[in-house]
Amino acid sequence: MSTSIDFVQSPVVVARALIGWTLLVNGVGGVIAETEAYDMDDEASHSFRGMTARNAAMFGEPGTAYVYRSYGLHWCLNLVCGPAGHGAAVLVRALEPTEGIDTMRQRRGMQPLRLLTTGPGRVAQALGVDRSFDGLPLDRPPFALRPPRAVCPVSVGARVGITKAAERPWRFALIGSAHLSRRL
DNA sequence: CTTTCGATGATCT
DNA sequence: GATCATCGAAAGG
């Protein structure tokens, strides 16, 4: 098992590989339980029509963050991957909370554990991620990534909440996790 | 349990 | 002017 993620790979490979890793922001976070891949030749991806002010970070260095606002209300955190300039990223859709649970509860309005980091908008809110984290490298503070302790069983399925290219099996989830945004 | 719908604003056509 | 990589509350079985 490797000790770091190679972000210079396709978003599908990275999305699969990330399941089971622990993602922390300023020491707060948990085990990645659900991810989705987005690529340049993918109609559902923000990068599909080329670089814009919003998605510029998607075309930056692999191993950095891409943060965007969703539905005018929520933030969503992506991990940029593929060769630099490729416009690929992995959306972090759910975590199993492990570190800084009290902090996450306060940020989320004292929600039950189950709803702290289940869904991309909730993950960003619980970890305190907003646009100011856009473009930041993932291998040093405020971010931290720690490898899984054991091999993780992973399922593959269709992505969530999109209308275009919805059939691509680009959603990955930790089998048996109680913190998935949708059932397998 | 499931489905529906409003909130809310940046982004792109 | 339309479209959203969502969430939470409310309504219906």
PDB file of C-alpha atoms (C1' of nucleotides) in Angstrom:
ATOM      1  CA  MET A   1       0.000   0.000   0.000  1.00  0.00           C
ATOM      2  CA  SER A   2       1.398   3.398  -0.962  1.00  0.00           C
ATOM      3  CA  THR A   3       1.952   6.254   1.461  1.00  0.00           C
ATOM      4  CA  SER A   4       0.774   8.984  -0.889  1.00  0.00           C
ATOM      5  CA  ILE A   5      -1.703   9.400  -3.727  1.00  0.00           C
ATOM      6  CA  ASP A   6      -0.358   9.917  -7.234  1.00  0.00           C
ATOM      7  CA  PHE A   7      -2.622  12.684  -8.470  1.00  0.00           C
ATOM      8  CA  VAL A   8      -1.054  12.575 -11.933  1.00  0.00           C
ATOM      9  CA  GLN A   9      -3.461   9.883 -13.031  1.00  0.00           C
ATOM     10  CA  SER A  10      -6.912   9.818 -14.530  1.00  0.00           C
ATOM     11  CA  PRO A  11      -9.712  11.071 -12.274  1.00  0.00           C
ATOM     12  CA  VAL A  12     -11.310   7.624 -12.334  1.00  0.00           C
ATOM     13  CA  VAL A  13      -8.154   5.997 -10.995  1.00  0.00           C
ATOM     14  CA  VAL A  14      -7.665   8.694  -8.370  1.00  0.00           C
ATOM     15  CA  ALA A  15     -11.314   8.645  -7.300  1.00  0.00           C
ATOM     16  CA  ARG A  16     -11.087   4.900  -6.769  1.00  0.00           C
ATOM     17  CA  ALA A  17      -7.763   5.159  -4.955  1.00  0.00           C
ATOM     18  CA  LEU A  18      -8.928   7.856  -2.541  1.00  0.00           C
ATOM     19  CA  ILE A  19     -11.573   5.723  -0.846  1.00  0.00           C
ATOM     20  CA  GLY A  20     -10.379   4.917   2.663  1.00  0.00           C
ATOM     21  CA  TRP A  21      -7.861   7.745   2.925  1.00  0.00           C
ATOM     22  CA  THR A  22      -8.283  10.215   5.752  1.00  0.00           C
ATOM     23  CA  LEU A  23      -8.807  13.814   4.624  1.00  0.00           C
ATOM     24  CA  LEU A  24      -8.226  16.581   7.151  1.00  0.00           C
ATOM     25  CA  VAL A  25      -8.522  20.360   6.955  1.00  0.00           C
ATOM     26  CA  ASN A  26      -6.839  22.064   9.902  1.00  0.00           C
ATOM     27  CA  GLY A  27      -6.994  18.738  11.698  1.00  0.00           C
ATOM     28  CA  VAL A  28     -10.719  18.255  11.133  1.00  0.00           C
ATOM     29  CA  GLY A  29     -12.198  15.541   8.907  1.00  0.00           C
ATOM     30  CA  GLY A  30     -12.398  11.801   8.451  1.00  0.00           C
ATOM     31  CA  VAL A  31     -12.184   8.781   6.184  1.00  0.00           C
ATOM     32  CA  ILE A  32     -13.180   9.372   2.554  1.00  0.00           C
ATOM     33  CA  ALA A  33     -16.259   7.232   1.925  1.00  0.00           C
ATOM     34  CA  GLU A  34     -17.545   8.514  -1.433  1.00  0.00           C
ATOM     35  CA  THR A  35     -15.996  10.189  -4.484  1.00  0.00           C
ATOM     36  CA  GLU A  36     -16.848  11.019  -8.083  1.00  0.00           C
ATOM     37  CA  ALA A  37     -14.593  11.527 -11.103  1.00  0.00           C
ATOM     38  CA  TYR A  38     -14.934  14.466 -13.509  1.00  0.00           C
ATOM     39  CA  ASP A  39     -12.903  14.815 -16.690  1.00  0.00           C
ATOM     40  CA  MET A  40     -12.417  17.261 -19.551  1.00  0.00           C
ATOM     41  CA  ASP A  41     -14.301  15.211 -22.171  1.00  0.00           C
ATOM     42  CA  ASP A  42     -17.167  14.721 -19.751  1.00  0.00           C
ATOM     43  CA  GLU A  43     -20.339  16.714 -20.353  1.00  0.00           C
ATOM     44  CA  ALA A  44     -21.125  16.778 -16.642  1.00  0.00           C
ATOM     45  CA  SER A  45     -17.776  18.366 -15.781  1.00  0.00           C
ATOM     46  CA  HIS A  46     -17.224  22.068 -15.161  1.00  0.00           C
ATOM     47  CA  SER A  47     -14.117  21.757 -17.327  1.00  0.00           C
ATOM     48  CA  PHE A  48     -16.003  20.419 -20.372  1.00  0.00           C
ATOM     49  CA  ARG A  49     -16.226  23.811 -22.111  1.00  0.00           C
ATOM     50  CA  GLY A  50     -12.719  24.924 -21.240  1.00  0.00           C
ATOM     51  CA  MET A  51     -11.200  27.153 -18.606  1.00  0.00           C
ATOM     52  CA  THR A  52     -13.216  29.972 -17.019  1.00  0.00           C
ATOM     53  CA  ALA A  53     -12.785  32.150 -13.949  1.00  0.00           C
ATOM     54  CA  ARG A  54     -14.699  29.654 -11.823  1.00  0.00           C
ATOM     55  CA  ASN A  55     -12.967  26.444 -12.856  1.00  0.00           C
ATOM     56  CA  ALA A  56      -9.406  27.741 -13.353  1.00  0.00           C
ATOM     57  CA  ALA A  57      -8.111  25.670 -10.446  1.00  0.00           C
ATOM     58  CA  MET A  58      -9.274  22.515 -12.244  1.00  0.00           C
ATOM     59  CA  PHE A  59      -6.636  23.244 -14.870  1.00  0.00           C
ATOM     60  CA  GLY A  60      -3.918  23.825 -12.289  1.00  0.00           C
ATOM     61  CA  GLU A  61      -1.454  21.456 -10.669  1.00  0.00           C
ATOM     62  CA  PRO A  62      -2.572  17.941  -9.760  1.00  0.00           C
ATOM     63  CA  GLY A  63      -2.762  17.539  -6.006  1.00  0.00           C
ATOM     64  CA  THR A  64      -4.439  20.893  -5.378  1.00  0.00           C
ATOM     65  CA  ALA A  65      -7.981  21.839  -4.395  1.00  0.00           C
ATOM     66  CA  TYR A  66     -10.821  23.056  -6.604  1.00  0.00           C
ATOM     67  CA  VAL A  67     -13.677  24.643  -4.651  1.00  0.00           C
ATOM     68  CA  TYR A  68     -16.870  25.957  -6.214  1.00  0.00           C
ATOM     69  CA  ARG A  69     -20.229  27.193  -5.014  1.00  0.00           C
ATOM     70  CA  SER A  70     -23.148  24.908  -5.645  1.00  0.00           C
ATOM     71  CA  TYR A  71     -26.726  26.127  -6.107  1.00  0.00           C
ATOM     72  CA  GLY A  72     -25.704  29.494  -4.695  1.00  0.00           C
ATOM     73  CA  LEU A  73     -25.649  27.998  -1.202  1.00  0.00           C
ATOM     74  CA  HIS A  74     -23.075  25.308  -0.639  1.00  0.00           C
ATOM     75  CA  TRP A  75     -19.377  24.798  -1.234  1.00  0.00           C
ATOM     76  CA  CYS A  76     -18.024  21.633  -2.823  1.00  0.00           C
ATOM     77  CA  LEU A  77     -14.448  20.362  -2.537  1.00  0.00           C
ATOM     78  CA  ASN A  78     -12.618  18.664  -5.410  1.00  0.00           C
ATOM     79  CA  LEU A  79      -9.103  17.264  -5.629  1.00  0.00           C
ATOM     80  CA  VAL A  80      -7.429  18.175  -8.930  1.00  0.00           C
ATOM     81  CA  CYS A  81      -5.782  15.280 -10.754  1.00  0.00           C
ATOM     82  CA  GLY A  82      -4.477  14.146 -14.129  1.00  0.00           C
ATOM     83  CA  PRO A  83      -1.602  15.907 -15.899  1.00  0.00           C
ATOM     84  CA  ALA A  84      -1.438  19.667 -15.177  1.00  0.00           C
ATOM     85  CA  GLY A  85      -3.892  21.518 -17.387  1.00  0.00           C
ATOM     86  CA  HIS A  86      -5.977  18.441 -18.037  1.00  0.00           C
ATOM     87  CA  GLY A  87      -9.122  19.780 -16.350  1.00  0.00           C
ATOM     88  CA  ALA A  88      -9.811  16.687 -14.252  1.00  0.00           C
ATOM     89  CA  ALA A  89     -10.832  16.436 -10.625  1.00  0.00           C
ATOM     90  CA  VAL A  90     -12.404  14.215  -7.991  1.00  0.00           C
ATOM     91  CA  LEU A  91     -15.408  15.459  -6.009  1.00  0.00           C
ATOM     92  CA  VAL A  92     -15.347  14.476  -2.333  1.00  0.00           C
ATOM     93  CA  ARG A  93     -18.945  13.473  -1.660  1.00  0.00           C
ATOM     94  CA  ALA A  94     -18.804  11.937   1.818  1.00  0.00           C
ATOM     95  CA  LEU A  95     -16.562  11.204   4.789  1.00  0.00           C
ATOM     96  CA  GLU A  96     -16.771   9.115   7.917  1.00  0.00           C
ATOM     97  CA  PRO A  97     -16.102  11.674  10.660  1.00  0.00           C
ATOM     98  CA  THR A  98     -13.094  10.802  12.820  1.00  0.00           C
ATOM     99  CA  GLU A  99     -11.209  13.976  13.804  1.00  0.00           C
ATOM    100  CA  GLY A 100     -12.600  17.187  15.244  1.00  0.00           C
ATOM    101  CA  ILE A 101     -16.146  15.948  15.547  1.00  0.00           C
ATOM    102  CA  ASP A 102     -17.061  18.680  18.036  1.00  0.00           C
ATOM    103  CA  THR A 103     -15.855  21.351  15.614  1.00  0.00           C
ATOM    104  CA  MET A 104     -17.832  19.796  12.782  1.00  0.00           C
ATOM    105  CA  ARG A 105     -20.931  19.607  14.927  1.00  0.00           C
ATOM    106  CA  GLN A 106     -20.689  23.309  15.730  1.00  0.00           C
ATOM    107  CA  ARG A 107     -20.194  24.250  12.090  1.00  0.00           C
ATOM    108  CA  ARG A 108     -23.100  22.054  11.037  1.00  0.00           C
ATOM    109  CA  GLY A 109     -25.527  23.194  13.696  1.00  0.00           C
ATOM    110  CA  MET A 110     -25.272  20.246  16.106  1.00  0.00           C
ATOM    111  CA  GLN A 111     -26.407  17.674  13.595  1.00  0.00           C
ATOM    112  CA  PRO A 112     -26.377  13.945  14.391  1.00  0.00           C
ATOM    113  CA  LEU A 113     -23.151  12.196  13.414  1.00  0.00           C
ATOM    114  CA  ARG A 114     -24.857  10.653  10.442  1.00  0.00           C
ATOM    115  CA  LEU A 115     -25.477  14.038   8.765  1.00  0.00           C
ATOM    116  CA  LEU A 116     -22.170  15.747   9.535  1.00  0.00           C
ATOM    117  CA  THR A 117     -20.239  14.849   6.380  1.00  0.00           C
ATOM    118  CA  THR A 118     -22.690  12.866   4.239  1.00  0.00           C
ATOM    119  CA  GLY A 119     -22.899  14.771   0.959  1.00  0.00           C
ATOM    120  CA  PRO A 120     -20.501  17.190  -0.760  1.00  0.00           C
ATOM    121  CA  GLY A 121     -22.060  20.386   0.620  1.00  0.00           C
ATOM    122  CA  ARG A 122     -22.002  18.982   4.141  1.00  0.00           C
ATOM    123  CA  VAL A 123     -18.378  17.873   3.815  1.00  0.00           C
ATOM    124  CA  ALA A 124     -17.245  21.372   2.857  1.00  0.00           C
ATOM    125  CA  GLN A 125     -19.248  23.009   5.629  1.00  0.00           C
ATOM    126  CA  ALA A 126     -18.039  20.568   8.286  1.00  0.00           C
ATOM    127  CA  LEU A 127     -14.393  20.970   7.251  1.00  0.00           C
ATOM    128  CA  GLY A 128     -14.684  24.750   7.003  1.00  0.00           C
ATOM    129  CA  VAL A 129     -13.843  24.800   3.289  1.00  0.00           C
ATOM    130  CA  ASP A 130     -14.817  27.775   1.122  1.00  0.00           C
ATOM    131  CA  ARG A 131     -13.530  29.553  -1.967  1.00  0.00           C
ATOM    132  CA  SER A 132     -10.430  30.752  -0.096  1.00  0.00           C
ATOM    133  CA  PHE A 133      -9.169  27.145  -0.263  1.00  0.00           C
ATOM    134  CA  ASP A 134      -9.402  27.079  -4.061  1.00  0.00           C
ATOM    135  CA  GLY A 135      -6.035  26.172  -5.596  1.00  0.00           C
ATOM    136  CA  LEU A 136      -4.294  25.257  -2.324  1.00  0.00           C
ATOM    137  CA  PRO A 137      -1.956  22.221  -2.337  1.00  0.00           C
ATOM    138  CA  LEU A 138      -3.229  19.122  -0.567  1.00  0.00           C
ATOM    139  CA  ASP A 139       0.093  17.858   0.770  1.00  0.00           C
ATOM    140  CA  ARG A 140       0.562  20.513   3.427  1.00  0.00           C
ATOM    141  CA  PRO A 141      -1.494  22.556   5.887  1.00  0.00           C
ATOM    142  CA  PRO A 142      -4.309  23.378   6.052  1.00  0.00           C
ATOM    143  CA  PHE A 143      -4.788  20.067   4.211  1.00  0.00           C
ATOM    144  CA  ALA A 144      -3.573  16.619   5.194  1.00  0.00           C
ATOM    145  CA  LEU A 145      -4.075  13.195   3.627  1.00  0.00           C
ATOM    146  CA  ARG A 146      -3.341   9.990   5.495  1.00  0.00           C
ATOM    147  CA  PRO A 147      -3.356   6.488   3.971  1.00  0.00           C
ATOM    148  CA  PRO A 148      -5.853   3.777   4.931  1.00  0.00           C
ATOM    149  CA  ARG A 149      -4.925   1.296   7.636  1.00  0.00           C
ATOM    150  CA  ALA A 150      -6.221  -1.629   5.614  1.00  0.00           C
ATOM    151  CA  VAL A 151      -7.383  -2.452   2.111  1.00  0.00           C
ATOM    152  CA  CYS A 152     -10.880  -1.008   1.534  1.00  0.00           C
ATOM    153  CA  PRO A 153     -13.712  -2.689  -0.369  1.00  0.00           C
ATOM    154  CA  VAL A 154     -15.012  -0.228  -2.979  1.00  0.00           C
ATOM    155  CA  SER A 155     -18.151  -0.170  -5.098  1.00  0.00           C
ATOM    156  CA  VAL A 156     -18.622   1.552  -8.473  1.00  0.00           C
ATOM    157  CA  GLY A 157     -21.812   3.133  -9.760  1.00  0.00           C
ATOM    158  CA  ALA A 158     -23.460   6.046 -11.525  1.00  0.00           C
ATOM    159  CA  ARG A 159     -22.812   9.592 -10.356  1.00  0.00           C
ATOM    160  CA  VAL A 160     -25.315  11.599  -8.335  1.00  0.00           C
ATOM    161  CA  GLY A 161     -27.221  14.766  -9.107  1.00  0.00           C
ATOM    162  CA  ILE A 162     -26.235  15.251 -12.735  1.00  0.00           C
ATOM    163  CA  THR A 163     -28.265  15.168 -15.943  1.00  0.00           C
ATOM    164  CA  LYS A 164     -25.504  14.888 -18.546  1.00  0.00           C
ATOM    165  CA  ALA A 165     -23.317  11.794 -18.953  1.00  0.00           C
ATOM    166  CA  ALA A 166     -25.220  10.386 -15.989  1.00  0.00           C
ATOM    167  CA  GLU A 167     -24.631   6.797 -17.033  1.00  0.00           C
ATOM    168  CA  ARG A 168     -20.857   6.826 -16.539  1.00  0.00           C
ATOM    169  CA  PRO A 169     -19.900   4.551 -13.612  1.00  0.00           C
ATOM    170  CA  TRP A 170     -17.676   7.173 -12.037  1.00  0.00           C
ATOM    171  CA  ARG A 171     -18.920   7.179  -8.460  1.00  0.00           C
ATOM    172  CA  PHE A 172     -16.929   5.206  -5.912  1.00  0.00           C
ATOM    173  CA  ALA A 173     -17.997   4.326  -2.398  1.00  0.00           C
ATOM    174  CA  LEU A 174     -16.668   2.511   0.635  1.00  0.00           C
ATOM    175  CA  ILE A 175     -18.719  -0.665   0.889  1.00  0.00           C
ATOM    176  CA  GLY A 176     -20.489  -0.963   4.215  1.00  0.00           C
ATOM    177  CA  SER A 177     -20.086   2.702   5.132  1.00  0.00           C
ATOM    178  CA  ALA A 178     -22.944   4.301   7.050  1.00  0.00           C
ATOM    179  CA  HIS A 179     -22.004   7.707   5.643  1.00  0.00           C
ATOM    180  CA  LEU A 180     -22.879   7.549   1.946  1.00  0.00           C
ATOM    181  CA  SER A 181     -24.947  10.305   0.331  1.00  0.00           C
ATOM    182  CA  ARG A 182     -26.991   7.642  -1.443  1.00  0.00           C
ATOM    183  CA  ARG A 183     -27.352   3.926  -1.112  1.00  0.00           C
ATOM    184  CA  LEU A 184     -25.439   1.623  -3.388  1.00  0.00           C
TER     185      LEU A 184
ATOM    186  C1'  DC B   1     -40.047   4.891   4.161  1.00  0.00           C
ATOM    187  C1'  DT B   2     -40.247   8.023  -0.470  1.00  0.00           C
ATOM    188  C1'  DT B   3     -40.958  12.072  -3.300  1.00  0.00           C
ATOM    189  C1'  DT B   4     -41.371  16.959  -4.043  1.00  0.00           C
ATOM    190  C1'  DC B   5     -40.105  21.582  -3.783  1.00  0.00           C
ATOM    191  C1'  DG B   6     -38.132  26.138  -2.360  1.00  0.00           C
ATOM    192  C1'  DA B   7     -33.899  28.569  -1.207  1.00  0.00           C
ATOM    193  C1'  DT B   8     -30.341  31.373  -3.466  1.00  0.00           C
ATOM    194  C1'  DG B   9     -26.704  33.368  -6.474  1.00  0.00           C
ATOM    195  C1'  DA B  10     -22.816  32.700  -9.445  1.00  0.00           C
ATOM    196  C1'  DT B  11     -21.989  31.276 -13.960  1.00  0.00           C
ATOM    197  C1'  DC B  12     -22.588  30.788 -18.679  1.00  0.00           C
ATOM    198  C1'  DT B  13     -25.484  31.222 -23.028  1.00  0.00           C
TER     199       DT B  13
ATOM    200  C1'  DG C   1     -32.791  33.954 -19.028  1.00  0.00           C
ATOM    201  C1'  DA C   2     -31.591  29.099 -17.851  1.00  0.00           C
ATOM    202  C1'  DT C   3     -28.986  26.035 -15.516  1.00  0.00           C
ATOM    203  C1'  DC C   4     -27.027  24.005 -11.799  1.00  0.00           C
ATOM    204  C1'  DA C   5     -21.593  18.048  -9.245  1.00  0.00           C
ATOM    205  C1'  DT C   6     -27.165  20.436  -3.051  1.00  0.00           C
ATOM    206  C1'  DC C   7     -29.690  20.526   1.274  1.00  0.00           C
ATOM    207  C1'  DG C   8     -33.477  20.410   4.329  1.00  0.00           C
ATOM    208  C1'  DA C   9     -38.153  20.702   5.328  1.00  0.00           C
ATOM    209  C1'  DA C  10     -42.610  19.216   4.207  1.00  0.00           C
ATOM    210  C1'  DA C  11     -45.934  16.262   2.359  1.00  0.00           C
ATOM    211  C1'  DG C  12     -47.519  11.764   0.972  1.00  0.00           C
ATOM    212  C1'  DG C  13     -47.780   6.230   1.486  1.00  0.00           C
TER     213       DG C  13
END
